[in-house]
Coordinates of C-alpha atoms in Angstrom, one line a residue:
M15 CA 42.1 -12.3 -19.5
S16 CA 41.8 -15.9 -18.2
L17 CA 38.9 -17.6 -19.9
F18 CA 37.4 -20.9 -18.7
N19 CA 35.1 -22.4 -21.3
I20 CA 33.0 -25.2 -19.7
K21 CA 33.0 -27.0 -23.1
D22 CA 36.7 -27.7 -22.2
Y23 CA 35.5 -29.7 -19.2
H24 CA 33.8 -32.4 -21.4
V25 CA 30.2 -31.3 -21.0
Q26 CA 27.9 -33.6 -22.9
D27 CA 24.4 -32.7 -24.2
D28 CA 21.6 -34.1 -22.0
T29 CA 24.0 -34.8 -19.1
D30 CA 24.4 -33.0 -15.8
S31 CA 26.8 -30.1 -16.0
T32 CA 27.1 -29.3 -12.4
A33 CA 30.6 -30.7 -11.9
A34 CA 32.0 -29.1 -15.0
I35 CA 30.6 -25.7 -14.1
Q36 CA 31.9 -25.9 -10.5
Q37 CA 35.3 -27.1 -11.7
A38 CA 35.6 -24.3 -14.1
I39 CA 34.7 -21.8 -11.3
D40 CA 37.3 -23.4 -9.0
D41 CA 40.0 -23.3 -11.6
C42 CA 39.2 -19.7 -12.3
E43 CA 39.7 -19.0 -8.6
K44 CA 43.0 -20.8 -8.5
A45 CA 44.2 -18.8 -11.5
G46 CA 43.5 -15.6 -9.6
G47 CA 40.3 -14.7 -11.4
G48 CA 38.8 -14.5 -14.9
T49 CA 35.7 -15.4 -16.8
V50 CA 33.8 -18.7 -16.7
Y51 CA 32.2 -18.9 -20.2
I52 CA 29.1 -20.9 -20.9
P53 CA 28.4 -21.0 -24.7
S54 CA 25.0 -21.3 -26.3
G55 CA 23.1 -24.5 -25.4
T56 CA 20.9 -25.9 -22.7
Y57 CA 22.7 -27.2 -19.6
Q58 CA 21.1 -29.3 -16.9
T59 CA 22.7 -28.4 -13.6
G60 CA 22.4 -28.5 -9.8
P61 CA 23.4 -25.7 -7.5
F62 CA 26.9 -24.2 -7.6
A63 CA 28.9 -21.6 -5.8
L64 CA 30.6 -18.6 -7.2
K65 CA 34.0 -17.4 -6.1
S66 CA 35.8 -14.0 -5.9
N67 CA 37.3 -12.1 -8.8
M68 CA 35.2 -13.9 -11.5
T69 CA 32.6 -13.3 -14.1
L70 CA 30.1 -16.0 -15.0
Y71 CA 29.2 -15.2 -18.6
L72 CA 26.1 -16.8 -20.3
D73 CA 26.2 -16.4 -24.1
A74 CA 23.1 -15.6 -26.1
G75 CA 21.2 -18.8 -26.5
T76 CA 22.5 -20.3 -23.2
V77 CA 20.0 -21.8 -20.8
L78 CA 21.0 -23.0 -17.3
S79 CA 18.3 -25.4 -16.3
F80 CA 18.3 -26.3 -12.6
T81 CA 17.3 -29.6 -11.1
D82 CA 14.2 -29.9 -9.0
D83 CA 15.7 -32.8 -7.0
F84 CA 15.5 -31.2 -3.5
E85 CA 18.1 -33.7 -2.1
R86 CA 20.8 -32.3 -4.3
Y87 CA 20.7 -28.9 -2.6
P88 CA 23.1 -28.7 0.4
V89 CA 22.1 -27.0 3.6
V90 CA 23.7 -23.5 4.0
K91 CA 23.4 -20.4 6.1
T92 CA 21.1 -18.0 4.5
R93 CA 18.5 -15.4 5.3
W94 CA 15.0 -16.7 4.7
S95 CA 11.9 -14.5 5.0
G96 CA 14.0 -12.1 7.1
Y97 CA 15.5 -14.7 9.5
V98 CA 19.2 -15.6 9.4
C99 CA 19.0 -19.4 9.6
Y100 CA 19.8 -22.5 7.5
G101 CA 17.9 -23.6 4.4
F102 CA 18.3 -25.1 0.9
M103 CA 21.4 -23.7 -0.9
P104 CA 20.4 -21.1 -3.5
L105 CA 20.8 -22.3 -7.1
I106 CA 23.6 -19.9 -7.8
F107 CA 25.3 -18.9 -4.5
G108 CA 28.0 -16.3 -3.8
E109 CA 29.0 -16.3 -0.1
N110 CA 31.8 -14.0 1.3
V111 CA 32.9 -13.1 -2.2
T112 CA 34.1 -9.9 -3.8
N113 CA 34.4 -8.6 -7.3
V114 CA 32.0 -11.1 -8.8
A115 CA 29.6 -10.7 -11.8
I116 CA 26.9 -12.6 -13.6
K117 CA 26.7 -11.3 -17.2
G118 CA 25.5 -12.1 -20.7
D119 CA 22.4 -12.7 -22.7
G120 CA 21.5 -16.1 -21.5
V121 CA 18.6 -17.5 -19.4
I122 CA 18.8 -18.9 -15.8
D123 CA 15.8 -21.2 -15.3
G124 CA 15.0 -22.2 -11.7
N125 CA 12.4 -24.8 -12.7
G126 CA 10.4 -23.9 -9.6
Q127 CA 7.3 -26.0 -10.3
A128 CA 8.1 -28.9 -8.0
W129 CA 8.9 -26.4 -5.2
W130 CA 5.7 -24.6 -5.7
K131 CA 3.7 -27.8 -5.5
V132 CA 5.1 -28.6 -2.1
N133 CA 4.2 -25.1 -0.9
A134 CA 0.7 -25.7 -2.1
Q135 CA 0.5 -28.9 -0.1
L136 CA 1.7 -27.1 3.0
R137 CA -0.9 -24.3 2.5
K138 CA -3.6 -27.0 2.5
G139 CA -2.4 -28.3 5.8
E140 CA -0.7 -31.3 4.4
N141 CA 2.7 -32.5 5.6
F142 CA 6.0 -32.7 3.8
Q143 CA 9.2 -34.2 5.1
S144 CA 12.4 -35.4 3.5
P145 CA 15.9 -36.3 4.5
K146 CA 16.9 -32.7 3.5
T147 CA 14.2 -31.0 5.5
E148 CA 15.2 -33.1 8.5
E149 CA 18.8 -31.9 8.0
I150 CA 17.6 -28.3 7.8
A151 CA 15.5 -28.8 11.0
E152 CA 18.6 -30.1 12.8
A153 CA 20.6 -27.1 11.8
N154 CA 17.9 -24.8 13.0
K155 CA 17.0 -26.7 16.2
D156 CA 18.1 -23.9 18.5
F157 CA 16.4 -21.1 16.5
T158 CA 12.8 -20.8 17.5
E159 CA 11.8 -17.1 16.8
P160 CA 9.8 -17.8 13.6
A161 CA 7.7 -20.6 15.2
D162 CA 5.1 -18.2 16.5
T163 CA 4.4 -16.5 13.1
N164 CA 2.2 -17.4 10.2
L165 CA 5.1 -18.5 8.0
V166 CA 3.5 -21.5 6.3
E167 CA 6.8 -23.4 5.7
W168 CA 8.6 -23.0 9.0
S169 CA 7.2 -26.0 10.7
S170 CA 8.1 -28.3 7.8
Q171 CA 11.5 -26.6 7.3
F172 CA 10.9 -26.7 3.6
L173 CA 12.7 -23.4 3.2
R174 CA 12.8 -22.8 -0.5
P175 CA 15.8 -21.2 -2.1
P176 CA 16.1 -18.2 -4.5
V177 CA 17.7 -18.7 -7.9
I178 CA 20.5 -16.3 -7.2
Q179 CA 21.7 -15.2 -3.8
F180 CA 24.8 -13.2 -2.8
F181 CA 25.5 -13.3 1.0
E182 CA 28.0 -11.0 2.6
A183 CA 29.5 -10.0 -0.8
E184 CA 31.1 -6.8 -2.1
H185 CA 31.4 -5.4 -5.6
V186 CA 28.6 -7.5 -7.2
T187 CA 27.3 -7.0 -10.7
I188 CA 24.3 -8.8 -12.5
S189 CA 23.8 -7.7 -16.0
G190 CA 21.9 -8.7 -19.2
V191 CA 20.6 -12.2 -18.1
T192 CA 17.0 -13.4 -17.7
V193 CA 16.2 -15.1 -14.4
K194 CA 13.0 -17.0 -14.2
N195 CA 10.8 -19.7 -12.5
S196 CA 12.4 -19.3 -9.1
P197 CA 11.5 -21.7 -6.3
F198 CA 11.1 -18.8 -3.9
W199 CA 12.3 -15.2 -4.3
N200 CA 14.0 -14.8 -7.7
T201 CA 17.2 -12.9 -6.9
H202 CA 18.2 -12.1 -3.3
L203 CA 21.1 -10.0 -2.0
V204 CA 21.9 -10.1 1.7
F205 CA 24.5 -8.1 3.6
C206 CA 26.1 -6.8 0.4
D207 CA 27.9 -3.6 -0.5
N208 CA 28.4 -1.9 -3.8
V209 CA 25.9 -3.7 -6.1
S210 CA 25.0 -2.9 -9.7
I211 CA 22.1 -4.7 -11.3
Q212 CA 21.3 -3.6 -14.9
N213 CA 19.4 -4.8 -17.9
V214 CA 18.2 -7.9 -16.2
T215 CA 14.8 -9.5 -16.9
F216 CA 13.0 -11.1 -13.9
Q217 CA 10.2 -13.5 -14.8
N218 CA 7.9 -15.7 -12.7
P219 CA 4.4 -16.9 -13.4
S220 CA 1.7 -14.8 -11.8
D221 CA 0.7 -17.5 -9.3
T222 CA 4.3 -18.2 -8.1
P223 CA 4.1 -18.4 -4.3
N224 CA 6.5 -15.7 -2.8
G225 CA 7.7 -15.1 -6.4
D226 CA 9.4 -11.7 -5.8
G227 CA 11.7 -10.4 -8.5
L228 CA 14.6 -8.7 -6.7
D229 CA 15.0 -8.5 -2.9
I230 CA 17.7 -6.1 -1.6
D231 CA 18.2 -7.2 2.1
S232 CA 20.5 -5.3 4.5
C233 CA 22.6 -4.0 1.6
Q234 CA 24.3 -0.6 0.9
N235 CA 25.2 1.3 -2.2
V236 CA 22.9 -0.5 -4.7
R237 CA 22.1 0.7 -8.2
I238 CA 19.2 -1.0 -10.1
S239 CA 18.6 0.3 -13.6
A240 CA 17.0 -0.6 -16.9
C241 CA 15.5 -3.9 -15.6
H242 CA 12.2 -5.5 -16.5
F243 CA 9.9 -7.3 -14.1
D244 CA 7.0 -9.7 -14.7
V245 CA 6.6 -11.7 -11.5
G246 CA 4.2 -13.4 -9.2
D247 CA 4.8 -11.2 -6.1
D248 CA 6.6 -7.9 -5.5
C249 CA 8.9 -6.6 -8.3
V250 CA 11.6 -4.8 -6.3
V251 CA 11.6 -5.2 -2.6
L252 CA 13.8 -3.5 0.0
K253 CA 14.2 -5.4 3.3
S254 CA 16.6 -5.5 6.3
G255 CA 15.6 -8.5 8.5
I256 CA 12.7 -9.2 10.7
N257 CA 11.8 -8.5 14.3
Q258 CA 14.3 -9.4 17.0
D259 CA 16.6 -11.3 14.6
G260 CA 16.7 -8.3 12.2
R261 CA 17.4 -5.9 15.1
H262 CA 20.1 -8.2 16.4
Y263 CA 22.1 -7.9 13.1
G264 CA 21.1 -4.3 12.8
V265 CA 22.3 -3.8 9.2
P266 CA 20.1 -1.3 7.2
T267 CA 19.4 -1.2 3.6
K268 CA 20.5 2.3 2.5
N269 CA 21.8 4.3 -0.4
V270 CA 19.7 2.6 -3.1
T271 CA 18.7 3.9 -6.5
V272 CA 16.0 2.3 -8.8
T273 CA 15.7 3.9 -12.2
N274 CA 14.4 3.4 -15.7
C275 CA 12.7 0.1 -14.9
T276 CA 9.5 -1.4 -16.2
M277 CA 7.2 -3.4 -13.9
H278 CA 4.6 -5.5 -15.7
H279 CA 2.5 -7.4 -13.2
G280 CA 3.4 -8.2 -9.6
H281 CA 2.0 -7.4 -6.2
G282 CA 3.9 -4.2 -5.9
G283 CA 6.2 -2.1 -8.1
V284 CA 8.7 -1.0 -5.5
V285 CA 8.1 -2.2 -2.0
F286 CA 9.7 -1.3 1.4
G287 CA 9.3 -4.0 4.1
S288 CA 7.6 -5.5 5.8
E289 CA 10.9 -7.0 7.0
N290 CA 12.5 -3.6 7.9
S291 CA 14.0 -4.3 11.4
G292 CA 17.5 -3.3 10.4
G293 CA 16.2 0.0 8.9
I294 CA 15.7 1.3 5.4
E295 CA 16.8 4.8 4.3
N296 CA 18.1 7.0 1.6
V297 CA 16.3 5.5 -1.4
T298 CA 15.4 7.0 -4.8
V299 CA 12.9 5.6 -7.3
T300 CA 12.8 7.5 -10.6
N301 CA 11.7 7.2 -14.2
C302 CA 9.8 3.9 -14.0
I303 CA 6.6 2.4 -15.4
F304 CA 4.3 0.2 -13.3
D305 CA 1.8 -1.6 -15.4
G306 CA -0.7 -4.0 -13.7
T307 CA 1.0 -4.1 -10.3
D308 CA -1.4 -4.4 -7.4
R309 CA 0.3 -1.6 -5.6
G310 CA 2.7 0.9 -7.0
I311 CA 4.9 2.4 -4.3
R312 CA 4.2 0.4 -1.1
I313 CA 5.6 0.7 2.4
K314 CA 4.6 -1.9 5.0
T315 CA 5.6 -2.6 8.5
N316 CA 4.0 -3.4 11.9
R317 CA 4.3 -3.3 15.7
E318 CA 6.9 -6.1 15.8
R319 CA 9.4 -4.7 13.2
G320 CA 10.7 -1.6 15.0
S321 CA 13.4 0.5 13.4
Y322 CA 12.6 2.9 10.5
I323 CA 11.8 3.5 6.9
R324 CA 12.8 7.0 6.0
N325 CA 14.3 9.4 3.5
I326 CA 12.5 8.0 0.5
L327 CA 12.3 10.0 -2.8
V328 CA 9.9 8.8 -5.5
Q329 CA 9.5 10.8 -8.7
N330 CA 8.6 10.6 -12.4
I331 CA 6.5 7.4 -12.3
M332 CA 3.8 6.3 -14.7
M333 CA 1.3 3.8 -13.5
D334 CA -1.6 2.0 -15.2
N335 CA -4.1 -0.5 -14.0
V336 CA -2.9 -0.7 -10.4
L337 CA -5.0 -1.4 -7.3
C338 CA -3.6 1.4 -5.3
P339 CA -0.7 3.6 -6.6
I340 CA 0.6 4.8 -3.2
A341 CA 0.2 2.6 0.0
I342 CA 2.0 3.4 3.3
N343 CA 1.0 1.0 6.1
S344 CA 2.5 0.8 9.6
F345 CA -0.3 -1.5 10.7
Y346 CA 0.4 -4.5 8.4
R347 CA -1.5 -7.5 9.7
H348 CA 0.7 -10.3 8.3
G349 CA 3.8 -11.8 9.7
V350 CA 2.9 -11.0 13.4
S351 CA 3.1 -13.2 16.4
K352 CA -0.1 -15.3 16.7
S353 CA 0.1 -15.3 20.5
N354 CA 0.0 -11.5 21.0
P355 CA -3.4 -9.9 20.2
E356 CA -2.0 -6.5 21.2
L357 CA -0.2 -6.3 17.9
L358 CA -3.4 -5.7 16.0
D359 CA -5.3 -3.8 18.7
A360 CA -6.8 -0.5 17.7
A361 CA -5.8 1.2 20.9
P362 CA -2.4 2.8 21.2
V363 CA 0.3 0.8 22.9
A364 CA 3.6 1.8 24.5
V365 CA 6.4 2.9 22.2
T366 CA 9.3 0.5 22.4
E367 CA 12.1 -0.8 20.2
K368 CA 9.4 -2.8 18.3
T369 CA 7.6 0.4 17.2
P370 CA 8.4 1.3 13.6
I371 CA 9.0 4.8 12.4
V372 CA 8.0 5.8 8.9
E373 CA 8.9 9.4 8.0
H374 CA 10.3 11.8 5.4
I375 CA 8.7 10.3 2.3
N376 CA 8.6 12.6 -0.8
I377 CA 6.5 11.5 -3.8
S378 CA 6.2 13.7 -6.8
H379 CA 5.4 13.8 -10.5
I380 CA 3.3 10.6 -10.5
T381 CA 0.6 9.9 -13.1
A382 CA -1.6 6.9 -12.3
R383 CA -4.6 5.8 -14.4
N384 CA -7.2 3.1 -14.2
C385 CA -6.7 2.6 -10.5
R386 CA -9.1 0.2 -8.9
A387 CA -9.4 0.5 -5.1
A388 CA -8.1 3.9 -3.8
A389 CA -6.0 6.8 -5.2
G390 CA -3.8 6.5 -2.1
F391 CA -3.7 4.9 1.3
I392 CA -1.7 6.0 4.4
Y393 CA -2.3 4.3 7.7
G394 CA 0.0 4.8 10.7
L395 CA -0.1 3.6 14.2
P396 CA -2.1 5.5 16.9
E397 CA 1.1 5.6 19.1
M398 CA 3.4 6.4 16.1
P399 CA 1.8 8.2 13.2
V400 CA 3.3 8.2 9.7
R401 CA 5.2 11.5 9.6
K402 CA 6.4 14.1 7.1
V403 CA 5.0 12.8 3.9
T404 CA 4.9 15.1 0.9
I405 CA 2.8 14.3 -2.2
E406 CA 3.0 16.9 -5.0
H407 CA 2.4 17.3 -8.7
V408 CA 0.5 14.0 -8.8
T409 CA -2.5 12.9 -10.9
L410 CA -4.4 9.9 -9.6
E411 CA -7.3 8.6 -11.7
M412 CA -9.6 5.8 -10.7
T413 CA -11.2 3.6 -13.3
L414 CA -14.7 4.8 -14.2
D415 CA -15.9 1.3 -15.0
E416 CA -18.1 0.3 -12.1
T417 CA -17.9 -3.4 -13.0
V418 CA -14.2 -3.4 -12.2
P419 CA -13.8 -4.7 -8.6
G420 CA -11.8 -2.8 -6.0
G421 CA -10.2 -4.4 -3.0
E422 CA -8.0 -3.6 0.0
P423 CA -5.6 -0.7 -0.8
D424 CA -3.4 -2.4 1.8
M425 CA -3.7 -5.1 4.5
V426 CA -4.1 -3.2 7.8
R427 CA -5.4 -4.5 11.1
E428 CA -9.0 -4.3 9.9
V429 CA -10.2 -5.2 6.4
I430 CA -10.9 -1.9 4.5
N431 CA -12.3 -2.6 1.1
M432 CA -12.5 0.4 -1.3
A433 CA -13.5 0.8 -5.0
G434 CA -13.0 3.8 -7.2
E435 CA -12.3 6.0 -4.1
G436 CA -9.9 8.8 -3.3
I437 CA -7.0 9.1 -0.8
F438 CA -7.5 7.7 2.7
A439 CA -5.1 8.8 5.5
K440 CA -5.3 7.8 9.2
Y441 CA -2.8 8.3 12.0
V442 CA -0.7 10.8 10.1
E443 CA 1.3 14.0 11.0
D444 CA 2.9 16.7 8.9
L445 CA 1.2 15.5 5.7
R446 CA 1.5 17.9 2.7
F447 CA -0.4 17.8 -0.6
H448 CA 0.7 20.2 -3.3
H449 CA -0.9 20.3 -6.8
V450 CA -2.7 17.0 -6.4
E451 CA -5.5 16.0 -8.8
V452 CA -7.7 13.1 -7.8
K453 CA -10.3 11.6 -10.2
Q454 CA -12.4 9.3 -8.0
R455 CA -15.5 7.5 -8.9
K456 CA -17.2 8.0 -5.5
G457 CA -16.5 9.6 -2.2
A458 CA -14.2 12.5 -1.3
A459 CA -10.9 13.2 -3.0
L460 CA -9.3 13.0 0.5
Q461 CA -10.3 11.5 3.8
L462 CA -8.4 12.4 6.9
H463 CA -8.8 10.6 10.2
N464 CA -6.7 11.2 13.4
A465 CA -4.5 13.6 11.6
K466 CA -2.3 16.6 12.7
R467 CA -0.5 19.4 10.9
I468 CA -1.9 18.8 7.5
K469 CA -1.2 21.3 4.7
I470 CA -3.2 21.2 1.5
D471 CA -2.3 23.4 -1.4
E472 CA -4.3 23.0 -4.6
L473 CA -6.1 19.7 -4.1
T474 CA -8.4 19.2 -7.1
S475 CA -11.2 16.7 -7.4
T476 CA -12.6 15.9 -10.8
N477 CA -15.4 13.7 -9.4
Q478 CA -18.5 14.4 -11.5
N479 CA -20.8 14.1 -8.5
E480 CA -21.4 17.6 -7.3
Q481 CA -22.8 16.4 -4.0
E482 CA -19.5 14.8 -2.9
P483 CA -17.0 16.9 -0.9
V484 CA -13.4 17.3 -1.9
L485 CA -12.3 16.7 1.7
I486 CA -13.7 14.8 4.6
Y487 CA -11.9 15.0 8.0
E488 CA -12.4 13.9 11.6
D489 CA -10.2 14.2 14.7
T490 CA -7.9 16.4 12.7
E491 CA -5.8 19.3 14.2
E492 CA -4.0 22.1 12.5
L493 CA -5.5 21.7 9.0
H494 CA -4.3 24.4 6.6
L495 CA -6.0 24.8 3.2
T496 CA -4.9 27.0 0.3
G497 CA -5.9 27.1 -3.4
H498 CA -8.6 28.1 -5.7
E499 CA -11.9 28.7 -4.0
S500 CA -13.6 26.3 -6.4
N501 CA -11.4 23.5 -5.2
L502 CA -12.3 24.1 -1.6
Q503 CA -15.9 25.0 -1.5
K504 CA -17.0 21.4 -1.2
A505 CA -14.9 20.7 1.9
G506 CA -16.9 19.2 4.8
E507 CA -16.5 17.5 8.1
I508 CA -18.0 14.5 9.7

C-alpha cells in the first residue's frame, strides 16, 4: 500500500497545511492510488480536492480546522439548494472521482461561524458583497431560475459551501470521522453511485442556518448506517434537484437504506424533499432513534416540484420529544415562486409536469412518545391527493403536559397550529390504518377531510375525555371501519 504521510511534506504547527495536504493527494494520484495519512494534531487548512483511488485517513486526535477566509475558496460547479450552478468550493471536494474514501477517527471542523454571521446579515435585509461573490455572480449570470424564490442568499450570491461534497462520484465511502460546524449543509453527495456512510458523527449547533447533517441528492445505491446526528436542521435528507432545473437533469435518488442511526436534535429525523424534482424512490429507514427532532419522518413537496416520492418503507423507529412523528405534505409553502399566487391557492389546479406525486408509503412498528403538536399529519393537493399510505402497528402518544407548546405539524399553504392532538389527514386516497394507538390530549384520534377509500382496522384512542370521538370525518368517501366495537362507538361526523 502506498502511504503518503503529510508530515513528510514539512507541515509545521500553527501554519497553513493546505499545500501539503493537496500535494500529498496529488502525489497519491500520480502513484496510482493509496492512502493520504494525517496523524494526530490540529491542522489549519483551506479547501482541497480529493482524487480517485485514494483514502484520506484522519488518525485519532486529528483535527482539520478550515479557514473562514471566504476569498480562499475557488468558484466551482456545484448543486446549491437544488440548483446546479456555481458557488464556493466545498471544504473537501471530490468531483468526477471514483473509489475514494474518507476514514479514521479524526475531526473535520468547518468553522462555520463567520459564514453564519453573513447569513444573519442577509436575513436582516443587509447587503454583503466581496470579490468572490462578484466572481460567483459572473459565473451564474445566465442562470436566473432561483431569482423568483425566497432563497435569502441568491441575490447576494453568497452561496455557502458544505464541509464535504462529492459531485458525480462513484464508489464513495465515509467512515468513522466527526464532521462539524458546517458553513451550510454538513455533508452533501450529488449525482453519486454506490455510496457507503457508516459510523460518522454529524454535529452542528442548534441555530446553524441550513445546518443539515447529510444530504443525499440525485444519488443511487446508498447505504447509511450506525451514524449519529446532532444538527441545526434536518438530520438525513433525500433530495433530487428543484423545479425545472431538477427536472432538466432528471436524476432520481433511489435505492437508499438508512439503518441503526441515532438522531439527537434537528428539524427532521429522515426527510424527503422538498427538492424532489428528479424523483425519490425505493428507500428504507429502519432501526433508528429520533430524540428531540421537530419532525420524525417528513415528506415535503409542492406544486412547483413535480416528479414523485414513492416506494418508501419505514419500520422499527423509536421517537421521543418530537413535534410531529409522521408528516407528509404536498402543499409545502416554502421555496415557491413569489410571482405565482396559484401555487398556494386552496382550489385545485391543472395537473402538469409540476404536480408532485406522493404514493406507496409504508410506515410500521413506530413508537413515539411526548409528541407536542400532532400524532400525524398528511396533507395532499386537491388535484393530486397523497395515495396509498399504510400505517400499522404504531403507538403515538402526545405529551400530557398542557404547558408544553405545540406548533405547526408541517408548513402547508395555511398555518395550522395543533397541540396535543391526533392524526390529521386531508386530500388523501387509499389510506390504511392497522393496529394504530393514539394517545391524544384533546380532539379526535383521527380527522379525515377530503378523503377517499379509507380503511381503518383497530384504531384505538386512549384519550381520557369520554366526550371526544375517535374519528371525525367530512367529505369522505368509501370509509371502511373494522375492529372492536368499543374502539368505534365514539365515531362521529361533522
